[in-house]
mmCIF file of C-alpha atoms in Angstrom:
data_model
loop_
_atom_site.group_PDB
_atom_site.id
_atom_site.type_symbol
_atom_site.label_atom_id
_atom_site.label_comp_id
_atom_site.label_asym_id
_atom_site.label_seq_id
_atom_site.Cartn_x
_atom_site.Cartn_y
_atom_site.Cartn_z
ATOM 1 C CA UNK O 1 94.542 66.490 102.741
ATOM 2 C CA UNK O 2 98.045 67.407 103.851
ATOM 3 C CA UNK O 3 99.244 70.833 104.894
ATOM 4 C CA UNK O 4 102.381 72.561 106.088
ATOM 5 C CA UNK O 5 101.829 75.086 108.897
ATOM 6 C CA UNK O 6 104.482 77.792 109.015
ATOM 7 C CA UNK O 7 104.521 79.544 112.381
ATOM 8 C CA UNK O 8 103.650 77.632 115.542
ATOM 9 C CA UNK O 9 102.762 80.442 117.913
ATOM 10 C CA UNK O 10 99.472 80.635 119.821
ATOM 11 C CA UNK O 11 97.352 80.686 116.680
ATOM 12 C CA UNK O 12 99.411 78.474 114.390
ATOM 13 C CA UNK O 13 99.880 75.648 116.882
ATOM 14 C CA UNK O 14 96.206 75.586 117.840
ATOM 15 C CA UNK O 15 95.128 75.644 114.203
ATOM 16 C CA UNK O 16 97.481 72.774 113.439
ATOM 17 C CA UNK O 17 95.851 70.749 116.217
ATOM 18 C CA UNK O 18 92.307 71.524 115.044
ATOM 19 C CA UNK O 19 93.220 70.600 111.474
ATOM 20 C CA UNK O 20 94.744 67.330 112.648
ATOM 21 C CA UNK O 21 91.604 66.603 114.667
ATOM 22 C CA UNK O 22 89.595 67.280 111.501
ATOM 23 C CA UNK O 23 91.442 64.649 109.502
ATOM 24 C CA UNK O 24 94.099 66.845 107.872
ATOM 25 C CA UNK O 25 97.671 65.544 108.024
ATOM 26 C CA UNK O 26 99.726 68.501 109.302
ATOM 27 C CA UNK O 27 103.460 69.078 109.391
ATOM 28 C CA UNK O 28 104.590 72.182 111.260
ATOM 29 C CA UNK O 29 107.584 74.455 110.873
ATOM 30 C CA UNK O 30 108.941 77.012 113.315
ATOM 31 C CA UNK O 31 112.501 78.231 113.904
ATOM 32 C CA UNK O 32 111.928 77.945 117.650
ATOM 33 C CA UNK O 33 112.739 74.558 119.167
ATOM 34 C CA UNK O 34 110.261 74.993 122.014
ATOM 35 C CA UNK O 35 107.387 75.649 119.603
ATOM 36 C CA UNK O 36 108.265 72.522 117.621
ATOM 37 C CA UNK O 37 108.575 70.401 120.758
ATOM 38 C CA UNK O 38 105.194 71.536 122.041
ATOM 39 C CA UNK O 39 103.517 70.627 118.748
ATOM 40 C CA UNK O 40 105.244 67.266 118.626
ATOM 41 C CA UNK O 41 103.893 66.597 122.113
ATOM 42 C CA UNK O 42 100.444 66.792 120.520
ATOM 43 C CA UNK O 43 101.375 64.035 118.080
ATOM 44 C CA UNK O 44 101.992 66.367 115.130
ATOM 45 C CA UNK O 45 105.209 66.324 113.136
ATOM 46 C CA UNK O 46 107.348 69.464 113.205
ATOM 47 C CA UNK O 47 110.548 70.275 111.351
ATOM 48 C CA UNK O 48 113.311 72.828 111.815
ATOM 49 C CA UNK O 49 113.892 73.752 108.153
ATOM 50 C CA UNK O 50 111.582 75.013 105.416
ATOM 51 C CA UNK O 51 113.238 72.640 102.945
ATOM 52 C CA UNK O 52 112.265 69.691 105.129
ATOM 53 C CA UNK O 53 108.706 70.977 105.354
ATOM 54 C CA UNK O 54 108.324 71.284 101.600
ATOM 55 C CA UNK O 55 109.879 67.858 101.042
ATOM 56 C CA UNK O 56 107.474 66.294 103.546
ATOM 57 C CA UNK O 57 104.412 67.388 101.547
ATOM 58 C CA UNK O 58 103.058 65.746 98.385
ATOM 59 C CA UNK O 59 102.591 67.942 95.311
ATOM 60 C CA UNK O 60 100.636 70.069 94.777
ATOM 61 C CA UNK O 61 101.512 71.429 98.195
ATOM 62 C CA UNK O 62 99.555 73.678 100.544
ATOM 63 C CA UNK O 63 101.563 75.937 102.866
ATOM 64 C CA UNK O 64 99.732 77.990 105.479
ATOM 65 C CA UNK O 65 101.494 81.060 106.878
ATOM 66 C CA UNK O 66 100.566 81.966 110.465
ATOM 67 C CA UNK O 67 103.237 84.584 111.107
ATOM 68 C CA UNK O 68 103.165 88.320 111.988
ATOM 69 C CA UNK O 69 102.366 90.547 109.001
ATOM 70 C CA UNK O 70 105.786 92.186 109.177
ATOM 71 C CA UNK O 71 107.565 88.922 108.344
ATOM 72 C CA UNK O 72 105.246 87.576 105.618
ATOM 73 C CA UNK O 73 107.427 88.931 102.814
ATOM 74 C CA UNK O 74 110.581 87.499 104.378
ATOM 75 C CA UNK O 75 108.786 84.157 104.725
ATOM 76 C CA UNK O 76 107.845 84.245 101.043
ATOM 77 C CA UNK O 77 111.437 85.107 100.131
ATOM 78 C CA UNK O 78 112.537 81.843 101.738
ATOM 79 C CA UNK O 79 109.567 79.750 100.675
ATOM 80 C CA UNK O 80 108.885 80.577 97.029
ATOM 81 C CA UNK O 81 112.208 79.234 95.647
ATOM 82 C CA UNK O 82 111.255 75.847 97.131
ATOM 83 C CA UNK O 83 107.775 75.675 95.558
ATOM 84 C CA UNK O 84 106.486 74.492 92.185
ATOM 85 C CA UNK O 85 103.648 75.488 89.901
ATOM 86 C CA UNK O 86 100.341 74.347 91.348
ATOM 87 C CA UNK O 87 101.369 74.784 94.972
ATOM 88 C CA UNK O 88 99.294 77.176 97.106
ATOM 89 C CA UNK O 89 100.270 79.604 99.848
ATOM 90 C CA UNK O 90 97.615 80.689 102.368
ATOM 91 C CA UNK O 91 98.252 83.777 104.493
ATOM 92 C CA UNK O 92 96.064 83.346 107.567
ATOM 93 C CA UNK O 93 97.534 86.228 109.566
ATOM 94 C CA UNK O 94 96.486 89.852 109.843
ATOM 95 C CA UNK O 95 98.054 91.293 106.705
ATOM 96 C CA UNK O 96 97.045 94.530 104.967
ATOM 97 C CA UNK O 97 94.875 93.566 102.022
ATOM 98 C CA UNK O 98 96.856 95.666 99.514
ATOM 99 C CA UNK O 99 99.996 93.737 100.400
ATOM 100 C CA UNK O 100 98.068 90.485 99.970
ATOM 101 C CA UNK O 101 97.186 91.532 96.423
ATOM 102 C CA UNK O 102 100.851 92.279 95.731
ATOM 103 C CA UNK O 103 101.933 88.950 97.211
ATOM 104 C CA UNK O 104 99.389 87.086 95.091
ATOM 105 C CA UNK O 105 100.831 88.684 91.963
ATOM 106 C CA UNK O 106 104.316 87.720 93.064
ATOM 107 C CA UNK O 107 103.277 84.097 93.617
ATOM 108 C CA UNK O 108 101.454 83.980 90.283
ATOM 109 C CA UNK O 109 104.689 84.754 88.452
ATOM 110 C CA UNK O 110 105.843 81.219 89.170
ATOM 111 C CA UNK O 111 102.442 79.551 88.993
ATOM 112 C CA UNK O 112 101.880 79.393 92.755
ATOM 113 C CA UNK O 113 98.391 80.119 94.040
ATOM 114 C CA UNK O 114 97.740 82.563 96.865
ATOM 115 C CA UNK O 115 94.802 82.795 99.265
ATOM 116 C CA UNK O 116 94.308 85.461 101.911
ATOM 117 C CA UNK O 117 92.342 84.130 104.861
ATOM 118 C CA UNK O 118 91.292 86.553 107.567
ATOM 119 C CA UNK O 119 91.151 84.436 110.727
ATOM 120 C CA UNK O 120 89.233 85.258 113.900
ATOM 121 C CA UNK O 121 88.929 83.128 116.997
ATOM 122 C CA UNK O 122 91.997 83.864 119.083
ATOM 123 C CA UNK O 123 93.044 81.417 121.757
ATOM 124 C CA UNK O 124 89.542 79.914 121.818
ATOM 125 C CA UNK O 125 89.687 78.768 118.202
ATOM 126 C CA UNK O 126 90.992 75.288 118.975
ATOM 127 C CA UNK O 127 87.936 74.574 121.114
ATOM 128 C CA UNK O 128 85.248 76.671 119.403
ATOM 129 C CA UNK O 129 86.465 76.840 115.810
ATOM 130 C CA UNK O 130 87.642 79.788 113.735
ATOM 131 C CA UNK O 131 85.782 82.367 111.682
ATOM 132 C CA UNK O 132 87.416 82.461 108.248
ATOM 133 C CA UNK O 133 87.066 85.201 105.616
ATOM 134 C CA UNK O 134 88.673 83.923 102.438
ATOM 135 C CA UNK O 135 89.901 85.744 99.348
ATOM 136 C CA UNK O 136 91.225 84.072 96.211
ATOM 137 C CA UNK O 137 90.356 82.366 92.967
ATOM 138 C CA UNK O 138 87.234 80.213 93.087
ATOM 139 C CA UNK O 139 88.948 77.006 91.967
ATOM 140 C CA UNK O 140 91.751 77.384 94.502
ATOM 141 C CA UNK O 141 89.409 78.113 97.396
ATOM 142 C CA UNK O 142 87.204 75.173 96.431
ATOM 143 C CA UNK O 143 90.218 72.885 96.421
ATOM 144 C CA UNK O 144 91.077 73.983 99.964
ATOM 145 C CA UNK O 145 87.497 73.738 101.255
ATOM 146 C CA UNK O 146 88.225 70.695 103.487
ATOM 147 C CA UNK O 147 90.798 72.780 105.372
ATOM 148 C CA UNK O 148 88.347 75.604 106.006
ATOM 149 C CA UNK O 149 85.639 73.155 107.032
ATOM 150 C CA UNK O 150 87.988 71.555 109.572
ATOM 151 C CA UNK O 151 88.973 74.900 111.063
ATOM 152 C CA UNK O 152 85.509 76.484 111.183
ATOM 153 C CA UNK O 153 82.974 75.908 113.984
ATOM 154 C CA UNK O 154 81.112 73.614 111.568
ATOM 155 C CA UNK O 155 81.556 72.506 107.980
ATOM 156 C CA UNK O 156 78.590 74.586 106.827
ATOM 157 C CA UNK O 157 79.130 77.831 108.735
ATOM 158 C CA UNK O 158 81.809 80.166 110.041
ATOM 159 C CA UNK O 159 83.742 80.315 106.766
ATOM 160 C CA UNK O 160 83.084 81.892 103.394
ATOM 161 C CA UNK O 161 84.766 82.720 100.112
ATOM 162 C CA UNK O 162 84.108 86.463 100.255
ATOM 163 C CA UNK O 163 85.775 87.542 97.003
ATOM 164 C CA UNK O 164 89.012 87.771 95.024
ATOM 165 C CA UNK O 165 92.471 88.026 96.549
ATOM 166 C CA UNK O 166 92.505 90.834 99.116
ATOM 167 C CA UNK O 167 88.830 90.494 100.038
ATOM 168 C CA UNK O 168 89.582 88.111 102.896
ATOM 169 C CA UNK O 169 92.027 90.397 104.661
ATOM 170 C CA UNK O 170 89.909 93.461 103.877
ATOM 171 C CA UNK O 171 86.897 91.836 105.579
ATOM 172 C CA UNK O 172 89.030 90.856 108.575
ATOM 173 C CA UNK O 173 90.412 94.403 108.780
ATOM 174 C CA UNK O 174 86.909 95.859 109.045
ATOM 175 C CA UNK O 175 85.936 93.084 111.488
ATOM 176 C CA UNK O 176 88.756 94.158 113.791
ATOM 177 C CA UNK O 177 87.840 97.825 113.451
ATOM 178 C CA UNK O 178 84.311 96.996 114.606
ATOM 179 C CA UNK O 179 85.825 94.977 117.439
ATOM 180 C CA UNK O 180 87.724 98.079 118.603
ATOM 181 C CA UNK O 181 84.475 100.051 118.816
ATOM 182 C CA UNK O 182 82.567 97.299 120.644
ATOM 183 C CA UNK O 183 85.344 96.834 123.177
ATOM 184 C CA UNK O 184 85.561 100.575 123.817
ATOM 185 C CA UNK O 185 81.799 100.823 124.421
ATOM 186 C CA UNK O 186 81.844 97.933 126.898
ATOM 187 C CA UNK O 187 84.875 99.371 128.676
ATOM 188 C CA UNK O 188 83.300 102.821 129.034
ATOM 189 C CA UNK O 189 80.016 101.376 130.278
ATOM 190 C CA UNK O 190 81.652 99.240 132.947
ATOM 191 C CA UNK O 191 83.861 102.177 133.989
ATOM 192 C CA UNK O 192 80.707 104.284 134.469
ATOM 193 C CA UNK O 193 79.145 101.616 136.669
ATOM 194 C CA UNK O 194 82.353 101.195 138.653
ATOM 195 C CA UNK O 195 82.392 104.935 139.355
ATOM 196 C CA UNK O 196 78.813 104.956 140.700
ATOM 197 C CA UNK O 197 79.812 104.121 144.274
ATOM 198 C CA UNK O 198 76.316 104.894 145.583
ATOM 199 C CA UNK O 199 74.994 101.583 144.248
ATOM 200 C CA UNK O 200 78.048 99.381 144.910
ATOM 201 C CA UNK O 201 77.296 97.482 141.739
ATOM 202 C CA UNK O 202 78.695 93.990 141.314
ATOM 203 C CA UNK O 203 80.026 94.338 137.773
ATOM 204 C CA UNK O 204 80.423 90.598 137.298
ATOM 205 C CA UNK O 205 76.786 90.149 138.275
ATOM 206 C CA UNK O 206 75.599 92.835 135.856
ATOM 207 C CA UNK O 207 77.684 91.369 133.046
ATOM 208 C CA UNK O 208 76.220 87.934 133.742
ATOM 209 C CA UNK O 209 72.663 89.306 133.645
ATOM 210 C CA UNK O 210 73.341 91.056 130.338
ATOM 211 C CA UNK O 211 74.564 87.800 128.831
ATOM 212 C CA UNK O 212 71.031 86.374 128.823
ATOM 213 C CA UNK O 213 68.336 88.025 126.724
ATOM 214 C CA UNK O 214 69.970 91.458 126.522
ATOM 215 C CA UNK O 215 70.386 93.238 123.192
ATOM 216 C CA UNK O 216 74.063 93.877 124.083
ATOM 217 C CA UNK O 217 74.913 90.216 124.656
ATOM 218 C CA UNK O 218 77.929 88.973 122.711
ATOM 219 C CA UNK O 219 80.989 86.775 122.999
ATOM 220 C CA UNK O 220 82.978 89.840 124.092
ATOM 221 C CA UNK O 221 80.495 90.267 126.927
ATOM 222 C CA UNK O 222 80.881 86.582 127.836
ATOM 223 C CA UNK O 223 84.628 87.058 128.087
ATOM 224 C CA UNK O 224 84.173 90.295 130.057
ATOM 225 C CA UNK O 225 81.920 88.520 132.539
ATOM 226 C CA UNK O 226 84.550 85.814 133.031
ATOM 227 C CA UNK O 227 87.310 88.395 133.521
ATOM 228 C CA UNK O 228 85.285 90.358 136.087
ATOM 229 C CA UNK O 229 84.348 87.189 137.951
ATOM 230 C CA UNK O 230 88.018 86.270 138.344
ATOM 231 C CA UNK O 231 89.283 89.783 139.052
ATOM 232 C CA UNK O 232 86.470 92.243 139.932
ATOM 233 C CA UNK O 233 88.776 95.235 140.424
ATOM 234 C CA UNK O 234 91.058 94.284 137.513
ATOM 235 C CA UNK O 235 93.977 94.351 139.928
ATOM 236 C CA UNK O 236 97.413 94.081 138.373
ATOM 237 C CA UNK O 237 96.273 95.136 134.894
ATOM 238 C CA UNK O 238 97.977 98.272 133.598
ATOM 239 C CA UNK O 239 95.816 100.800 131.693
ATOM 240 C CA UNK O 240 97.834 100.289 128.529
ATOM 241 C CA UNK O 241 96.130 98.988 125.399
ATOM 242 C CA UNK O 242 98.071 97.860 122.336
ATOM 243 C CA UNK O 243 96.770 97.754 118.781
ATOM 244 C CA UNK O 244 97.906 95.284 116.157
ATOM 245 C CA UNK O 245 97.373 97.502 113.103
ATOM 246 C CA UNK O 246 93.966 96.554 111.735
ATOM 247 C CA UNK O 247 92.212 99.478 113.439
ATOM 248 C CA UNK O 248 94.649 101.926 111.852
ATOM 249 C CA UNK O 249 94.142 100.360 108.436
ATOM 250 C CA UNK O 250 90.364 100.530 108.877
ATOM 251 C CA UNK O 251 90.463 104.225 109.763
ATOM 252 C CA UNK O 252 92.784 104.985 106.828
ATOM 253 C CA UNK O 253 90.448 103.107 104.470
ATOM 254 C CA UNK O 254 87.425 105.000 105.810
ATOM 255 C CA UNK O 255 89.176 108.296 105.085
ATOM 256 C CA UNK O 256 90.191 107.151 101.595
ATOM 257 C CA UNK O 257 86.632 106.058 100.777
ATOM 258 C CA UNK O 258 84.971 109.092 102.427
ATOM 259 C CA UNK O 259 83.059 106.836 104.823
ATOM 260 C CA UNK O 260 82.500 108.408 108.263
ATOM 261 C CA UNK O 261 83.635 105.994 110.959
ATOM 262 C CA UNK O 262 83.791 108.089 114.144
ATOM 263 C CA UNK O 263 83.311 105.256 116.656
ATOM 264 C CA UNK O 264 86.090 103.100 115.209
ATOM 265 C CA UNK O 265 88.364 106.135 114.848
ATOM 266 C CA UNK O 266 87.837 107.307 118.421
ATOM 267 C CA UNK O 267 88.301 103.813 119.807
ATOM 268 C CA UNK O 268 91.692 103.658 118.077
ATOM 269 C CA UNK O 269 92.648 107.078 119.448
ATOM 270 C CA UNK O 270 91.675 105.951 122.950
ATOM 271 C CA UNK O 271 94.112 103.054 122.633
ATOM 272 C CA UNK O 272 96.865 105.478 121.674
ATOM 273 C CA UNK O 273 95.905 107.704 124.597
ATOM 274 C CA UNK O 274 96.173 104.802 127.038
ATOM 275 C CA UNK O 275 99.899 104.624 126.431
ATOM 276 C CA UNK O 276 100.720 108.148 127.654
ATOM 277 C CA UNK O 277 102.009 107.978 131.214
ATOM 278 C CA UNK O 278 102.510 111.731 131.538
ATOM 279 C CA UNK O 279 100.289 113.104 128.802
ATOM 280 C CA UNK O 280 101.567 116.346 127.314
ATOM 281 C CA UNK O 281 98.089 116.856 125.848
ATOM 282 C CA UNK O 282 96.431 116.804 129.269
ATOM 283 C CA UNK O 283 99.109 118.991 130.829
ATOM 284 C CA UNK O 284 98.651 121.486 127.984
ATOM 285 C CA UNK O 285 94.890 121.514 128.575
ATOM 286 C CA UNK O 286 95.438 122.256 132.277
ATOM 287 C CA UNK O 287 97.853 125.080 131.405
ATOM 288 C CA UNK O 288 95.376 126.673 128.983
ATOM 289 C CA UNK O 289 92.527 126.529 131.547
ATOM 290 C CA UNK O 290 94.810 128.283 134.004
ATOM 291 C CA UNK O 291 95.763 130.952 131.469
ATOM 292 C CA UNK O 292 92.282 131.976 130.303
ATOM 293 C CA UNK O 293 90.235 131.289 133.421
ATOM 294 C CA UNK O 294 92.627 131.234 136.292
ATOM 295 C CA UNK O 295 91.625 127.647 137.073
ATOM 296 C CA UNK O 296 93.844 125.937 139.607
ATOM 297 C CA UNK O 297 96.568 123.602 138.403
ATOM 298 C CA UNK O 298 97.171 120.314 140.182
ATOM 299 C CA UNK O 299 100.919 120.032 140.654
ATOM 300 C CA UNK O 300 102.647 116.777 139.803
ATOM 301 C CA UNK O 301 105.040 115.105 142.211
ATOM 302 C CA UNK O 302 108.391 116.851 142.074
ATOM 303 C CA UNK O 303 106.818 119.777 140.195
#
């Protein structure tokens, strides 16, 4: 098979390499010269214009978008006029599933197929393979099966056609919401052990023990053990945690469907809380305790 990879960032470039290793002929596109040069250094063709990318592929074409969700529509604006009936667009990024359904309808107007592929694996995907949650029409997904088999950890596992268009990104959205909760639980547990100075626990050692036979073992724990081994005190890491949107979408969906999801919701709120350098909420709490109970207030510097 042949494929055009649009977006050669951390994920897109690594996926292009894994596809090429799996026997798929890949041509990449990225507006950034450095991204193209780095891919070309891996022996994979890369072009500077979408027109050149489309022309390099035999019909019916397969174009895989690996771009931030906020620029998917702009990418389609540029891409769709260049495509023909029978071509397929795959969105492998973290898009909101409702938008994926709308984009599929837009593509269908000119006979272009659309597949939403929730992709998990991060920077380790090139080495370990990617977990792929795929939404789209059965015939289209079946046609693209060799691509998914090349990207997955193995041809017979790690990828699945989970439903119609939207189902892939919906599944990935919930996956990431669960990830938020798991990460928060690990972080709180290790913080508790770090605070227990009486035992002088070696957190890297504990994490390594848990990795073998424990009911809390996981890939996240493997990565945590590696991080603690390299940097036991987490020196130089600011207590500021970003979110890429999927947790918010998961919480909104839980509210819409009347499904209680307190762990995922609180883990999202903790990420928001991490970004407050001088929390008004906490200062307000201190002021209220002083007002009703006369509890002492700790004065800030300069205050």
